[in-house]
JSON list of C-alpha atoms in Angstrom, two decimals:
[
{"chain": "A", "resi": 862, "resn": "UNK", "atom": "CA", "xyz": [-6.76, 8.85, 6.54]},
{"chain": "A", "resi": 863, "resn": "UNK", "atom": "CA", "xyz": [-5.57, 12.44, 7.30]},
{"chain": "A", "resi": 864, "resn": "UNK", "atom": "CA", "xyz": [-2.41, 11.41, 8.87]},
{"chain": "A", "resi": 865, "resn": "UNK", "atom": "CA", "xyz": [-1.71, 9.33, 6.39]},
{"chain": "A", "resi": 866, "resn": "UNK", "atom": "CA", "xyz": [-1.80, 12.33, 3.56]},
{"chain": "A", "resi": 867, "resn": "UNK", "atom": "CA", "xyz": [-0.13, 14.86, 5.85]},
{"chain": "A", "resi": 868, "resn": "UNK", "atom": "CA", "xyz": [2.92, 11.64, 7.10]},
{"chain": "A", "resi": 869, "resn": "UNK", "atom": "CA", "xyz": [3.30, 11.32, 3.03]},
{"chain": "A", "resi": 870, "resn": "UNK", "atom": "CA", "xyz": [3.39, 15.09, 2.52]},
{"chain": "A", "resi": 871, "resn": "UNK", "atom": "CA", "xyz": [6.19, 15.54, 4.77]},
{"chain": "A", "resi": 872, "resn": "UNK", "atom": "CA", "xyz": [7.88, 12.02, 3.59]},
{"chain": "A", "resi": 873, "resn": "UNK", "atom": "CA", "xyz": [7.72, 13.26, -0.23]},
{"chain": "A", "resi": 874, "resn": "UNK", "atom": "CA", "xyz": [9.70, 16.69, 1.44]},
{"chain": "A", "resi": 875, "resn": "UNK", "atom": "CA", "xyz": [11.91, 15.14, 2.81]},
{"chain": "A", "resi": 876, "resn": "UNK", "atom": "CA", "xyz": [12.45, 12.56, -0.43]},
{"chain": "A", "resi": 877, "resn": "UNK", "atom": "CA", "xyz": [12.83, 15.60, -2.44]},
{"chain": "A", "resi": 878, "resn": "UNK", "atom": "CA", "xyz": [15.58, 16.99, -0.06]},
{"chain": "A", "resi": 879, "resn": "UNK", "atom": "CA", "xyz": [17.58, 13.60, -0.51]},
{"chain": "A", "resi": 880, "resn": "UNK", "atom": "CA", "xyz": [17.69, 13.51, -3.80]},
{"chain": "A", "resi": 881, "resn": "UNK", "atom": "CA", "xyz": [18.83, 17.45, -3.59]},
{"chain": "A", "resi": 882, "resn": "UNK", "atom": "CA", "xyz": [21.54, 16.33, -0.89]},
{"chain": "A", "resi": 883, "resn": "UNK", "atom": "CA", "xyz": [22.78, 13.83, -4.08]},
{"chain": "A", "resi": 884, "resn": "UNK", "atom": "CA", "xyz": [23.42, 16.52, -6.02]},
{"chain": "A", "resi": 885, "resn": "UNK", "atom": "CA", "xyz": [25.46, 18.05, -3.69]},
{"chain": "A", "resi": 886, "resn": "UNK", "atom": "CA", "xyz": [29.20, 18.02, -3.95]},
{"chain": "A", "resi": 887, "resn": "UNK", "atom": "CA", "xyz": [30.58, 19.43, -0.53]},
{"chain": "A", "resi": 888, "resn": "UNK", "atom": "CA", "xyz": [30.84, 16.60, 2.15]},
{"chain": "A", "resi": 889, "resn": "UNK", "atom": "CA", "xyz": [29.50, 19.25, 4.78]},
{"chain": "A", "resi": 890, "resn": "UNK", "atom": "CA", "xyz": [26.78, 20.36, 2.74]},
{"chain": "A", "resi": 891, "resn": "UNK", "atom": "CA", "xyz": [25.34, 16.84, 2.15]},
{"chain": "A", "resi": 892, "resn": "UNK", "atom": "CA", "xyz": [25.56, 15.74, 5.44]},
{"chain": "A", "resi": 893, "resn": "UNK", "atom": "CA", "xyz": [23.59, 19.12, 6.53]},
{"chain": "A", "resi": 894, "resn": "UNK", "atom": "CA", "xyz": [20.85, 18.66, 4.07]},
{"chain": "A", "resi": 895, "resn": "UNK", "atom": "CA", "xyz": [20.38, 14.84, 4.71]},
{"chain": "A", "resi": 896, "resn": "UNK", "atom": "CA", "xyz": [20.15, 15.86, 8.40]},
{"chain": "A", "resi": 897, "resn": "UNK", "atom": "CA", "xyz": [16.99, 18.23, 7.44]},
{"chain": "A", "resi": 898, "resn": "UNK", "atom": "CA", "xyz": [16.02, 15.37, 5.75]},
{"chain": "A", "resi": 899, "resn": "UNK", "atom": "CA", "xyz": [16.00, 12.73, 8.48]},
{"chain": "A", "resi": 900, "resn": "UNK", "atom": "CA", "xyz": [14.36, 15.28, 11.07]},
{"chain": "A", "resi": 901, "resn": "UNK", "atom": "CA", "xyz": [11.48, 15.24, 8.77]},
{"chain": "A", "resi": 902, "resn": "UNK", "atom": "CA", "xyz": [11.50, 11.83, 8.16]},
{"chain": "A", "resi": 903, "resn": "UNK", "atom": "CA", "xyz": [11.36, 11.32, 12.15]},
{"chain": "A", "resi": 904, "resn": "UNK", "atom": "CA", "xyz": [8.10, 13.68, 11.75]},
{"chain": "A", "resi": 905, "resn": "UNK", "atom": "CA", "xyz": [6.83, 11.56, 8.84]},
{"chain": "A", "resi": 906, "resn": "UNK", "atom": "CA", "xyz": [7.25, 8.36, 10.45]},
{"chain": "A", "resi": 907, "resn": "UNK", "atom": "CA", "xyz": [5.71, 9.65, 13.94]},
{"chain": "A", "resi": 908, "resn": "UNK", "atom": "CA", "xyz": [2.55, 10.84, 11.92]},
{"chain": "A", "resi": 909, "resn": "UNK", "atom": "CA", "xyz": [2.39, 7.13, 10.70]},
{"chain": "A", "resi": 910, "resn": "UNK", "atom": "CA", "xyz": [3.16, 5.37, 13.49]},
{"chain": "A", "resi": 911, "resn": "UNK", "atom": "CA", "xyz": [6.48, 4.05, 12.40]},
{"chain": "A", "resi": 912, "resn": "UNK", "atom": "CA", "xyz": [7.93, 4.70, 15.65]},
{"chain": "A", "resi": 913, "resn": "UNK", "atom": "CA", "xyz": [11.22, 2.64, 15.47]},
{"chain": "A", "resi": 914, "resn": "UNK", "atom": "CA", "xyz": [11.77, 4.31, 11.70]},
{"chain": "A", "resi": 915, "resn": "UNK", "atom": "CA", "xyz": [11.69, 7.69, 13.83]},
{"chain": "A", "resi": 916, "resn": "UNK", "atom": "CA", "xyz": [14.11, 6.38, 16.37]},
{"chain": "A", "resi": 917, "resn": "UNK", "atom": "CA", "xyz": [16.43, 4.92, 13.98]},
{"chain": "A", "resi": 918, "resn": "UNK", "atom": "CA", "xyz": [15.96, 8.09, 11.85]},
{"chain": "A", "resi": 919, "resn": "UNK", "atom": "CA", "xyz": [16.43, 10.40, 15.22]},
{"chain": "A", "resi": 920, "resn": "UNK", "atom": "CA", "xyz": [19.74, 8.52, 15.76]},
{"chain": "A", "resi": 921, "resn": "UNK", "atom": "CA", "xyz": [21.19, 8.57, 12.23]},
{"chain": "A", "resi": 922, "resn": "UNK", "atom": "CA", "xyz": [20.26, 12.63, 12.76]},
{"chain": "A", "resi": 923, "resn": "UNK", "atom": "CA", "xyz": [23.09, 12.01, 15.68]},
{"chain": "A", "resi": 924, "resn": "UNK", "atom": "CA", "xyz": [25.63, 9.92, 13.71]},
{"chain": "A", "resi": 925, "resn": "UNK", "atom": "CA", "xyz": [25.52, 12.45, 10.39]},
{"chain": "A", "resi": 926, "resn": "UNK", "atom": "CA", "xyz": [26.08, 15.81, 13.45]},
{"chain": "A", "resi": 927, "resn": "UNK", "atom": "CA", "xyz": [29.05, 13.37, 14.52]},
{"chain": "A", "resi": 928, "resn": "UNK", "atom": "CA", "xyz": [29.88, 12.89, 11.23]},
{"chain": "A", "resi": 929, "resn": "UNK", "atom": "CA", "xyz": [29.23, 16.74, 10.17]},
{"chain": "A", "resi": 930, "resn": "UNK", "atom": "CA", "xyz": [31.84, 17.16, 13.02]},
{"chain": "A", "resi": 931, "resn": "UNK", "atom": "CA", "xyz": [34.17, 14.82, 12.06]},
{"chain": "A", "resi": 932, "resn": "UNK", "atom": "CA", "xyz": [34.04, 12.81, 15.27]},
{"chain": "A", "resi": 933, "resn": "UNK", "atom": "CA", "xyz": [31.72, 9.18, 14.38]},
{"chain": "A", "resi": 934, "resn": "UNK", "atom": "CA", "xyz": [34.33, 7.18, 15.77]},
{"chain": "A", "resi": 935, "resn": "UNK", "atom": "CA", "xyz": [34.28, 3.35, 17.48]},
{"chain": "A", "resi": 936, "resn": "UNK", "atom": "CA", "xyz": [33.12, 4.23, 20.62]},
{"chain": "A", "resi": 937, "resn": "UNK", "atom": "CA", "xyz": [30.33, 6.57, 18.83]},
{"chain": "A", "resi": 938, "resn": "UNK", "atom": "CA", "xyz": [29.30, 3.41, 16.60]},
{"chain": "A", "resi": 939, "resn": "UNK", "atom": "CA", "xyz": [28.93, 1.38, 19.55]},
{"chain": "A", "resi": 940, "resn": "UNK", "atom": "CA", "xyz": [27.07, 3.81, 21.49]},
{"chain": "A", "resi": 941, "resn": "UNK", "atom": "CA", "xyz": [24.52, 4.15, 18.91]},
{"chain": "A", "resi": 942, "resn": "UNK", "atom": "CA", "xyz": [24.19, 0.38, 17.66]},
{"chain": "A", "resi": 943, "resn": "UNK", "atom": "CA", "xyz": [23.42, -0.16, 21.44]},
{"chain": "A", "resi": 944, "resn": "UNK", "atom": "CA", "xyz": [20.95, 2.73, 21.76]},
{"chain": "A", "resi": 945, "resn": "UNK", "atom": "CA", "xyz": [19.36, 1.64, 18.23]},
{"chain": "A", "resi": 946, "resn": "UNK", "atom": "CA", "xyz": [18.89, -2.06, 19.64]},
{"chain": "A", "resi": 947, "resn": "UNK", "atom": "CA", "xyz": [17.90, -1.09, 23.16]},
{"chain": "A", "resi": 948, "resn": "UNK", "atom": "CA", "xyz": [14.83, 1.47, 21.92]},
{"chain": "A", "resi": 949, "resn": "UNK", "atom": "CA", "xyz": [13.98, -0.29, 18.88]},
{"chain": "A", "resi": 950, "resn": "UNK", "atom": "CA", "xyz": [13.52, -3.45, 20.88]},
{"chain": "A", "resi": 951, "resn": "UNK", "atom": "CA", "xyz": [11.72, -1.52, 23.72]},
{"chain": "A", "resi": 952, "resn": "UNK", "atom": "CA", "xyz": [9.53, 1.05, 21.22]},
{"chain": "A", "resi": 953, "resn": "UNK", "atom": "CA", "xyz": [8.68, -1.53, 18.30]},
{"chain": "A", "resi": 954, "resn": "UNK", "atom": "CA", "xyz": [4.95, -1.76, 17.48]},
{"chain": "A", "resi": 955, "resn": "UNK", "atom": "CA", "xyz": [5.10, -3.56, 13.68]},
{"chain": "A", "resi": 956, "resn": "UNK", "atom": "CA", "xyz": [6.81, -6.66, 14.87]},
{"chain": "A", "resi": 957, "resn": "UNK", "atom": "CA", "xyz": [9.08, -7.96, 12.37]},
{"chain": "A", "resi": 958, "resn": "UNK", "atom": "CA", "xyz": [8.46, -5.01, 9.86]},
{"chain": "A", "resi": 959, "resn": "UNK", "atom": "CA", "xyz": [9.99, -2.75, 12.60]},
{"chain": "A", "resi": 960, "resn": "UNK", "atom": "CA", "xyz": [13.12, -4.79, 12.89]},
{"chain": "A", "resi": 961, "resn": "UNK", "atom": "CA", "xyz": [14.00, -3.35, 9.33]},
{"chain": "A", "resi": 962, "resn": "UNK", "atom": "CA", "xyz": [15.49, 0.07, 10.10]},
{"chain": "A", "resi": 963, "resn": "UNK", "atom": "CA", "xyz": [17.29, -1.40, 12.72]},
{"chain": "A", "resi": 964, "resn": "UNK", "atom": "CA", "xyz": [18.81, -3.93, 10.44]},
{"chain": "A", "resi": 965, "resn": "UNK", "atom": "CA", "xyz": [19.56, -1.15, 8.10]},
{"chain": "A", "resi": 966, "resn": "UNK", "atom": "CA", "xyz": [21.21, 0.92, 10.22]},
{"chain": "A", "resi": 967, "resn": "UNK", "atom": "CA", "xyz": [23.66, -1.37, 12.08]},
{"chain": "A", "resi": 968, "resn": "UNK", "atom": "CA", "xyz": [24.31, -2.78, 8.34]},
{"chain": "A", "resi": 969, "resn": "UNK", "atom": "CA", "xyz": [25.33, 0.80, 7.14]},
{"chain": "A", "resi": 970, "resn": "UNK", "atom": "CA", "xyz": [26.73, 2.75, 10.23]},
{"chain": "A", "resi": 971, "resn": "UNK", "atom": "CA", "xyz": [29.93, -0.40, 10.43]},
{"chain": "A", "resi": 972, "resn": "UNK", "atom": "CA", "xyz": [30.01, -0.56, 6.55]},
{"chain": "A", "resi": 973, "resn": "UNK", "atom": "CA", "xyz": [29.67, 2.93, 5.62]},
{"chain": "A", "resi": 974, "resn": "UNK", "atom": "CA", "xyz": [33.29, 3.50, 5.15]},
{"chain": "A", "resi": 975, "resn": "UNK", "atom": "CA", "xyz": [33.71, 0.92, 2.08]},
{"chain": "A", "resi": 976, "resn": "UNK", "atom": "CA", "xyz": [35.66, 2.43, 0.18]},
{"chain": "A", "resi": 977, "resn": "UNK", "atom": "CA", "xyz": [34.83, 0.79, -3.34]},
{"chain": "A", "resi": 978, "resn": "UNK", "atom": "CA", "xyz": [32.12, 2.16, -5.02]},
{"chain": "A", "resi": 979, "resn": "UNK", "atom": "CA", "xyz": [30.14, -0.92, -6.50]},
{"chain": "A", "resi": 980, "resn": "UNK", "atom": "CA", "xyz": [30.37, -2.10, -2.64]},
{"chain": "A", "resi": 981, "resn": "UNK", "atom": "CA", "xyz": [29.12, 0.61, -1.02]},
{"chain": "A", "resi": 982, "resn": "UNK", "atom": "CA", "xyz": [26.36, 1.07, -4.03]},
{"chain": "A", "resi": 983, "resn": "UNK", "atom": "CA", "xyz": [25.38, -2.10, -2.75]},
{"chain": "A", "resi": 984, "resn": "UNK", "atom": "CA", "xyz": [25.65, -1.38, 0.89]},
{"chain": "A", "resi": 985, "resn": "UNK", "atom": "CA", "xyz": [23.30, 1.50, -0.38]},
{"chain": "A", "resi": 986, "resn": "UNK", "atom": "CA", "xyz": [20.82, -0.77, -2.25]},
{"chain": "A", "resi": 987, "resn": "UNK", "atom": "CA", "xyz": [20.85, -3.64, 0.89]},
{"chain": "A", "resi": 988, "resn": "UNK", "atom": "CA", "xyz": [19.66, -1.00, 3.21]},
{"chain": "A", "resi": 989, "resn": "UNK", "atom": "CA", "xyz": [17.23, 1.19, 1.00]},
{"chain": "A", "resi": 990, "resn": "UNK", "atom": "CA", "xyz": [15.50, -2.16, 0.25]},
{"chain": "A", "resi": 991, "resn": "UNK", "atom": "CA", "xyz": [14.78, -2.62, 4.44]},
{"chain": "A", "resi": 992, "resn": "UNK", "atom": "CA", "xyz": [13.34, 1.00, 4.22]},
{"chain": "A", "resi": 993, "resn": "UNK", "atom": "CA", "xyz": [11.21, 0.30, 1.49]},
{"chain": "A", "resi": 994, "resn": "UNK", "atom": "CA", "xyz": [9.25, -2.65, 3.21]},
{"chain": "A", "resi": 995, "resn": "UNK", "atom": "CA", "xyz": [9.15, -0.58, 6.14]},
{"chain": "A", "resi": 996, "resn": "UNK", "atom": "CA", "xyz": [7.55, 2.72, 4.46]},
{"chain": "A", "resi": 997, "resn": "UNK", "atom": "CA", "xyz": [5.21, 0.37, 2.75]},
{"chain": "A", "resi": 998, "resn": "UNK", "atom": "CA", "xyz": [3.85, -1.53, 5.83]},
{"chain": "A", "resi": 999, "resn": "UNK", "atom": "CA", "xyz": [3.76, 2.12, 7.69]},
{"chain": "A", "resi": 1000, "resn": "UNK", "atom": "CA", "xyz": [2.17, 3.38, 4.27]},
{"chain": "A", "resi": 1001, "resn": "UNK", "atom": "CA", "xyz": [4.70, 5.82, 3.51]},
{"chain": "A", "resi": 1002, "resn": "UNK", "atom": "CA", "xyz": [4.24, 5.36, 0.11]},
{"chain": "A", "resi": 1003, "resn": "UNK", "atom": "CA", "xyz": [5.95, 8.86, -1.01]},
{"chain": "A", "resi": 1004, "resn": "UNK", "atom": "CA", "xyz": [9.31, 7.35, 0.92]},
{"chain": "A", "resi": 1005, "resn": "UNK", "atom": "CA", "xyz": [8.45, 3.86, -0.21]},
{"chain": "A", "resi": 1006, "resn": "UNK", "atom": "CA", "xyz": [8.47, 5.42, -4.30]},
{"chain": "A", "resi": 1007, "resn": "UNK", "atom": "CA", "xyz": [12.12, 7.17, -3.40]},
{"chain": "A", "resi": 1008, "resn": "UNK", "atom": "CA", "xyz": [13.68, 4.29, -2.08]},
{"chain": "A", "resi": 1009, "resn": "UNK", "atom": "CA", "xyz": [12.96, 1.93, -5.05]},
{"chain": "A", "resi": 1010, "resn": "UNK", "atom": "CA", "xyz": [13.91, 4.98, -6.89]},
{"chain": "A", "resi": 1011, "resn": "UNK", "atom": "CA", "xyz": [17.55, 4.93, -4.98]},
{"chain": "A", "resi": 1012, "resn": "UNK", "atom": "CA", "xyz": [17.67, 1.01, -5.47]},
{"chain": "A", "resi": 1013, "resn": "UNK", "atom": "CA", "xyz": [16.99, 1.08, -9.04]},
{"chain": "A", "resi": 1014, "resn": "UNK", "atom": "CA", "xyz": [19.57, 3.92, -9.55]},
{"chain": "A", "resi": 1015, "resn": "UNK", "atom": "CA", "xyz": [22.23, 2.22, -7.42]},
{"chain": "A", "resi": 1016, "resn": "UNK", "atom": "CA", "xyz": [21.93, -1.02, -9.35]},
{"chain": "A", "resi": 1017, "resn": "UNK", "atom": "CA", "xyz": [22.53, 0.74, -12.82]},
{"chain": "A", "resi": 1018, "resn": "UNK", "atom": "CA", "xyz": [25.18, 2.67, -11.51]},
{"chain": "A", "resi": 1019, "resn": "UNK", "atom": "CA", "xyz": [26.82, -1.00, -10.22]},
{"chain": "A", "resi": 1020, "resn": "UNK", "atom": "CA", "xyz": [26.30, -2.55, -14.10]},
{"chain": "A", "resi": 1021, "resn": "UNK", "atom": "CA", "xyz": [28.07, 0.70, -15.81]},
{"chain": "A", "resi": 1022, "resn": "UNK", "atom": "CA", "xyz": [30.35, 0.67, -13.27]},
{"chain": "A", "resi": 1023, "resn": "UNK", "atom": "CA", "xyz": [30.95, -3.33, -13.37]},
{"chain": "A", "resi": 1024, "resn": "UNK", "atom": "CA", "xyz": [30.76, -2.36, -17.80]}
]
């Protein structure tokens, strides 16, 4: 029971940091604070035994530093899809439930560059809904109220955008 109030303590941190990160208006700045905000998500996840959240969370630390640094390229995709697959297949412990960040991140890291906005909000929406059965089954229930949080904000963005 402990763990599971001190892996939501450091989830609802680390929720609180993306949201800050979405107020943010310098690419560089965002991408720094999400990356604080992953590494505690890794911590979170750890604490509730969401190991392949952590991995996939440890990687996407990786692709926003590339990112950061302006050098997430093909070859960097690739790498990463293949290192997602490979440990998430070798470290998975929830069955199908820990498929879902993998899903989520191969989904984002080759559409991530959509450049319309109702598209990516969906993109956005598509793979927050994968984290939020995930955080539920792990009971990260602090990430699990963010996400549906992001969804729901995403899909009224895509109506007044759409209006």
């Amino acid at each position: 029971m402990i763990s599971i109030i001190i892996g939501n303590i450091i989830a609802f941190i680390a929720s609180i940091l993306m949201v800050y990160s979405g107020m943010l208006k310098q690419k560089k700045k965002i991408l720094y604070f999400q990356t604080v905000q992953i590494g505690m998500s890794v911590i979170s996840n750890i604490i509730l035994s969401g190991i392949t959240g952590a991995i996939i969370n440890a990687l996407s630390m990786i692709r926003n530093i590339l990112c950061y640094k302006d050098k997430l390229g093909i070859k960097e995709k690739i790498v990463i899809t293949i290192l997602a697959v490979i440990l998430t297949f070798k470290w998975n412990n929830l069955g199908y439930i820990g498929l879902l960040p993998l899903i989520s991140t191969i989904v984002y890291i080759w559409l991530m560059n959509i450049k319309n906005v109702k598209n990516f909000k969906l993109l956005i929406s598509f793979t927050m809904l994968m984290w939020l059965i995930y955080d539920i089954a792990i009971k990260s229930y602090a990430s699990a109220i963010f996400d549906f949080m992001c969804i729901f904000a995403n899909i009224i963005t895509i109506f007044q955008i759409k209006n």
